[in-house]
Amino acid sequence: MKFINAGFGNMIALERIVALASPDSAPIKRIVQDAKDDGRAIDISCGRRTRSVIITDSDHVILSAIQPETLSGRLNGKSDNEDDEDASE
């Protein structure tokens, strides 16, 4: 099983990820709120601003402080040395 670094030492199983999204649109905000209400939301942003929403095949919604573009690069196997620098801005 392969994992992706989603920031701050948190890892997500690569095979379980269905979608990466920006938290700005109304439909994504609704998905996040519904997940929070149902107890399916996992916040791994460590108190920072949510910059990406990761949706898994188990309908869990993961809130991360890493940009979706950075996570996408990690999914595609591109190595970056930024690790958590995106979240410190």
Coordinates of N, CA, C and O in Angstrom, one line a residue:
M1 N 0.8 -1.2 0.0 CA 0.0 0.0 0.0 C 0.9 1.2 0.0 O 1.8 1.3 0.8
K2 N 0.6 2.2 -0.9 CA 1.4 3.4 -1.0 C 0.6 4.5 -0.3 O -0.6 4.6 -0.3
F3 N 1.4 5.5 0.3 CA 0.8 6.6 1.0 C 1.3 7.9 0.4 O 2.4 7.9 -0.2
I4 N 0.6 9.0 0.5 CA 1.0 10.3 0.1 C 1.0 11.2 1.3 O 0.2 11.1 2.2
N5 N 2.0 12.0 1.4 CA 2.2 13.0 2.5 C 1.2 14.1 2.2 O 1.3 14.8 1.3
A6 N 0.3 14.3 3.2 CA -0.8 15.3 3.0 C -0.4 16.5 3.9 O -1.3 17.4 4.2
G7 N 0.8 16.6 4.5 CA 1.2 17.7 5.3 C 1.3 17.4 6.7 O 0.5 16.6 7.3
F8 N 2.3 18.0 7.4 CA 2.5 17.9 8.8 C 2.6 16.4 9.3 O 2.1 16.1 10.4
G9 N 3.2 15.5 8.5 CA 3.4 14.2 8.9 C 2.2 13.3 8.7 O 2.3 12.1 9.1
N10 N 1.2 13.8 8.2 CA 0.0 13.0 8.0 C 0.0 12.3 6.6 O 0.4 12.9 5.6
M11 N -0.4 11.0 6.6 CA -0.3 10.3 5.3 C -1.7 9.8 5.0 O -2.5 9.4 5.9
I12 N -2.0 9.6 3.7 CA -3.2 9.1 3.2 C -2.9 8.0 2.2 O -2.0 8.2 1.4
A13 N -3.7 6.9 2.3 CA -3.5 5.8 1.3 C -3.8 6.3 -0.1 O -4.9 6.8 -0.3
L14 N -2.9 6.1 -1.0 CA -3.0 6.6 -2.3 C -4.2 6.0 -3.1 O -4.9 6.6 -3.8
E15 N -4.5 4.7 -2.8 CA -5.5 4.0 -3.5 C -6.9 4.4 -3.1 O -7.9 4.1 -3.8
R16 N -7.0 5.1 -1.9 CA -8.3 5.5 -1.4 C -8.8 6.8 -1.9 O -10.0 7.2 -1.7
I17 N -7.9 7.6 -2.5 CA -8.3 9.0 -2.9 C -9.1 9.0 -4.1 O -8.7 8.3 -5.1
V18 N -10.2 9.7 -4.1 CA -11.1 9.8 -5.2 C -11.0 11.1 -5.9 O -11.0 11.2 -7.1
A19 N -10.9 12.2 -5.1 CA -10.8 13.6 -5.7 C -10.1 14.5 -4.8 O -10.0 14.3 -3.5
L20 N -9.4 15.5 -5.4 CA -8.8 16.6 -4.8 C -9.5 17.9 -5.2 O -9.7 18.0 -6.4
A21 N -9.9 18.7 -4.3 CA -10.6 19.9 -4.7 C -10.2 21.1 -3.8 O -9.7 21.0 -2.7
S22 N -10.5 22.3 -4.4 CA -10.3 23.5 -3.6 C -11.5 23.7 -2.8 O -12.6 23.4 -3.2
P23 N -11.4 24.3 -1.6 CA -12.5 24.4 -0.7 C -13.4 25.7 -1.0 O -14.3 26.0 -0.2
D24 N -13.1 26.4 -2.1 CA -13.8 27.7 -2.3 C -15.2 27.6 -2.9 O -16.0 28.5 -2.7
S25 N -15.5 26.6 -3.6 CA -16.8 26.5 -4.3 C -17.9 26.1 -3.4 O -17.7 25.4 -2.4
A26 N -19.1 26.5 -3.7 CA -20.3 26.2 -2.8 C -20.5 24.7 -2.7 O -20.8 24.2 -1.6
P27 N -20.5 23.9 -3.8 CA -20.7 22.5 -3.6 C -19.7 21.8 -2.7 O -20.1 20.9 -1.9
I28 N -18.4 22.2 -2.8 CA -17.4 21.6 -1.9 C -17.7 22.0 -0.5 O -17.5 21.2 0.5
K29 N -18.0 23.3 -0.3 CA -18.4 23.7 1.1 C -19.5 22.9 1.7 O -19.5 22.6 2.9
R30 N -20.5 22.6 0.8 CA -21.6 21.8 1.3 C -21.2 20.4 1.6 O -21.6 19.8 2.6
I31 N -20.3 19.8 0.8 CA -19.8 18.5 1.1 C -19.0 18.4 2.4 O -19.2 17.5 3.2
V32 N -18.2 19.5 2.6 CA -17.5 19.5 3.9 C -18.4 19.7 5.1 O -18.2 19.0 6.1
Q33 N -19.4 20.6 5.0 CA -20.3 20.7 6.1 C -21.1 19.5 6.4 O -21.3 19.1 7.5
D34 N -21.6 18.8 5.3 CA -22.3 17.5 5.5 C -21.4 16.5 6.2 O -21.9 15.7 7.1
A35 N -20.1 16.4 5.8 CA -19.2 15.5 6.4 C -19.0 15.8 7.8 O -18.9 14.9 8.7
K36 N -18.9 17.1 8.2 CA -18.7 17.5 9.6 C -19.9 17.1 10.4 O -19.8 16.6 11.5
D37 N -21.1 17.3 9.8 CA -22.3 17.0 10.5 C -22.4 15.5 10.8 O -23.0 15.0 11.8
D38 N -22.0 14.7 9.8 CA -22.1 13.2 9.9 C -20.9 12.5 10.6 O -20.8 11.3 10.8
G39 N -19.8 13.3 10.9 CA -18.7 12.8 11.6 C -17.7 12.1 10.6 O -16.9 11.2 11.0
R40 N -17.8 12.5 9.3 CA -16.9 11.9 8.3 C -15.7 12.8 7.9 O -14.9 12.5 7.1
A41 N -15.6 14.0 8.6 CA -14.6 14.9 8.2 C -13.4 14.7 9.1 O -13.5 14.4 10.3
I42 N -12.2 14.8 8.5 CA -10.9 14.6 9.2 C -10.1 15.8 8.9 O -9.8 16.1 7.7
D43 N -9.8 16.6 9.9 CA -9.1 17.9 9.7 C -7.6 17.7 10.0 O -7.3 17.4 11.2
I44 N -6.8 17.7 9.0 CA -5.3 17.5 9.2 C -4.6 18.8 8.9 O -3.4 18.8 8.6
S45 N -5.3 19.9 9.0 CA -4.7 21.2 8.7 C -3.9 21.8 9.8 O -3.2 22.9 9.6
C46 N -3.9 21.2 11.0 CA -3.2 21.7 12.2 C -3.5 23.1 12.5 O -2.6 23.9 12.8
G47 N -4.8 23.5 12.4 CA -5.2 24.9 12.7 C -4.9 25.9 11.7 O -5.2 27.1 11.8
R48 N -4.4 25.5 10.5 CA -4.1 26.5 9.5 C -5.3 26.5 8.5 O -6.2 25.7 8.6
R49 N -5.2 27.4 7.6 CA -6.3 27.6 6.6 C -6.4 26.4 5.7 O -5.4 25.8 5.2
T50 N -7.6 25.9 5.5 CA -7.9 24.7 4.6 C -7.6 25.2 3.2 O -8.3 26.1 2.7
R51 N -6.7 24.5 2.5 CA -6.4 24.8 1.1 C -6.8 23.7 0.1 O -6.9 24.0 -1.1
S52 N -7.1 22.5 0.6 CA -7.5 21.5 -0.2 C -8.5 20.5 0.5 O -8.4 20.4 1.7
V53 N -9.4 19.9 -0.2 CA -10.3 19.0 0.3 C -10.1 17.7 -0.4 O -10.1 17.6 -1.7
I54 N -9.8 16.6 0.3 CA -9.5 15.3 -0.3 C -10.7 14.4 0.0 O -11.1 14.2 1.2
I55 N -11.3 13.8 -1.0 CA -12.5 13.0 -0.8 C -12.0 11.5 -1.1 O -11.3 11.3 -2.1
T56 N -12.4 10.6 -0.2 CA -11.9 9.2 -0.3 C -13.1 8.3 -0.7 O -14.3 8.8 -0.7
D57 N -12.8 7.1 -1.1 CA -13.8 6.2 -1.5 C -14.7 5.7 -0.4 O -15.8 5.1 -0.7
S58 N -14.3 6.0 0.8 CA -15.2 5.6 2.0 C -16.0 6.8 2.4 O -16.6 6.8 3.5
D59 N -16.1 7.8 1.5 CA -16.9 9.0 1.8 C -16.4 9.9 2.9 O -17.1 10.8 3.4
H60 N -15.1 9.7 3.3 CA -14.5 10.6 4.3 C -14.0 11.8 3.5 O -13.6 11.7 2.4
V61 N -14.0 12.9 4.2 CA -13.6 14.2 3.6 C -12.4 14.7 4.5 O -12.6 14.9 5.7
I62 N -11.2 14.8 3.9 CA -10.0 15.2 4.6 C -9.7 16.6 4.2 O -9.6 17.0 3.1
L63 N -9.5 17.5 5.3 CA -9.2 18.9 5.1 C -7.7 19.1 5.3 O -7.2 18.7 6.4
S64 N -7.0 19.6 4.3 CA -5.6 19.7 4.4 C -5.2 21.2 4.1 O -5.8 21.9 3.4
A65 N -4.0 21.6 4.7 CA -3.5 22.9 4.5 C -2.5 23.0 3.3 O -1.9 24.1 3.0
I66 N -2.4 21.9 2.6 CA -1.5 21.9 1.4 C -2.3 22.2 0.1 O -3.5 21.7 0.0
Q67 N -1.8 22.9 -0.8 CA -2.4 23.3 -2.1 C -2.8 22.0 -2.8 O -2.0 21.0 -2.9
P68 N -3.9 22.0 -3.6 CA -4.3 20.8 -4.4 C -3.2 20.5 -5.5 O -3.0 19.4 -5.8
E69 N -2.6 21.6 -6.0 CA -1.6 21.4 -7.0 C -0.4 20.6 -6.5 O 0.2 19.8 -7.2
T70 N 0.0 21.0 -5.3 CA 1.1 20.3 -4.6 C 0.8 18.8 -4.4 O 1.6 17.9 -4.6
L71 N -0.4 18.6 -3.9 CA -0.9 17.2 -3.6 C -1.0 16.4 -4.9 O -0.6 15.2 -5.0
S72 N -1.4 17.1 -6.0 CA -1.5 16.4 -7.3 C -0.1 16.0 -7.8 O 0.1 14.9 -8.3
G73 N 0.8 16.9 -7.6 CA 2.2 16.6 -8.0 C 2.7 15.4 -7.2 O 3.4 14.5 -7.7
R74 N 2.4 15.3 -5.9 CA 2.8 14.2 -5.1 C 2.1 12.9 -5.5 O 2.7 11.8 -5.5
L75 N 0.9 13.0 -6.0 CA 0.2 11.8 -6.5 C 0.8 11.3 -7.7 O 0.8 10.1 -8.0
N76 N 1.3 12.2 -8.6 CA 1.9 11.8 -9.8 C 3.3 11.4 -9.7 O 4.0 11.2 -10.7
G77 N 3.8 11.4 -8.5 CA 5.2 10.9 -8.3 C 6.3 11.9 -8.4 O 7.5 11.6 -8.3
K78 N 5.9 13.2 -8.6 CA 6.9 14.2 -8.7 C 7.4 14.6 -7.3 O 6.5 14.8 -6.4
S79 N 8.7 14.6 -7.1 CA 9.2 14.9 -5.8 C 9.3 16.4 -5.6 O 9.7 17.1 -6.5
D80 N 8.9 16.9 -4.5 CA 9.1 18.3 -4.2 C 9.8 18.4 -2.8 O 9.5 17.7 -2.0
N81 N 10.6 19.4 -2.7 CA 11.3 19.6 -1.4 C 10.5 20.6 -0.5 O 11.0 21.0 0.5
E82 N 9.3 21.0 -0.9 CA 8.6 21.9 -0.1 C 7.9 21.3 1.1 O 7.6 22.0 2.0
D83 N 7.6 20.1 1.1 CA 6.9 19.4 2.1 C 5.8 20.2 2.8 O 4.7 20.3 2.3
D84 N 6.1 20.9 3.8 CA 5.1 21.7 4.5 C 5.2 23.2 4.3 O 4.6 24.0 5.0
E85 N 6.1 23.6 3.4 CA 6.3 25.0 3.2 C 5.1 25.7 2.7 O 4.8 26.9 3.0
D86 N 4.2 25.0 1.9 CA 3.0 25.6 1.4 C 2.1 26.1 2.5 O 1.4 27.1 2.4
A87 N 2.1 25.3 3.5 CA 1.1 25.6 4.6 C 1.6 26.7 5.5 O 0.8 27.3 6.3
S88 N 2.9 27.1 5.5 CA 3.4 28.1 6.4 C 3.1 29.5 5.9 O 3.5 30.5 6.5
E89 N 2.6 29.7 4.7 CA 2.3 31.0 4.1 C 1.1 31.6 4.7 O 0.2 31.1 5.2

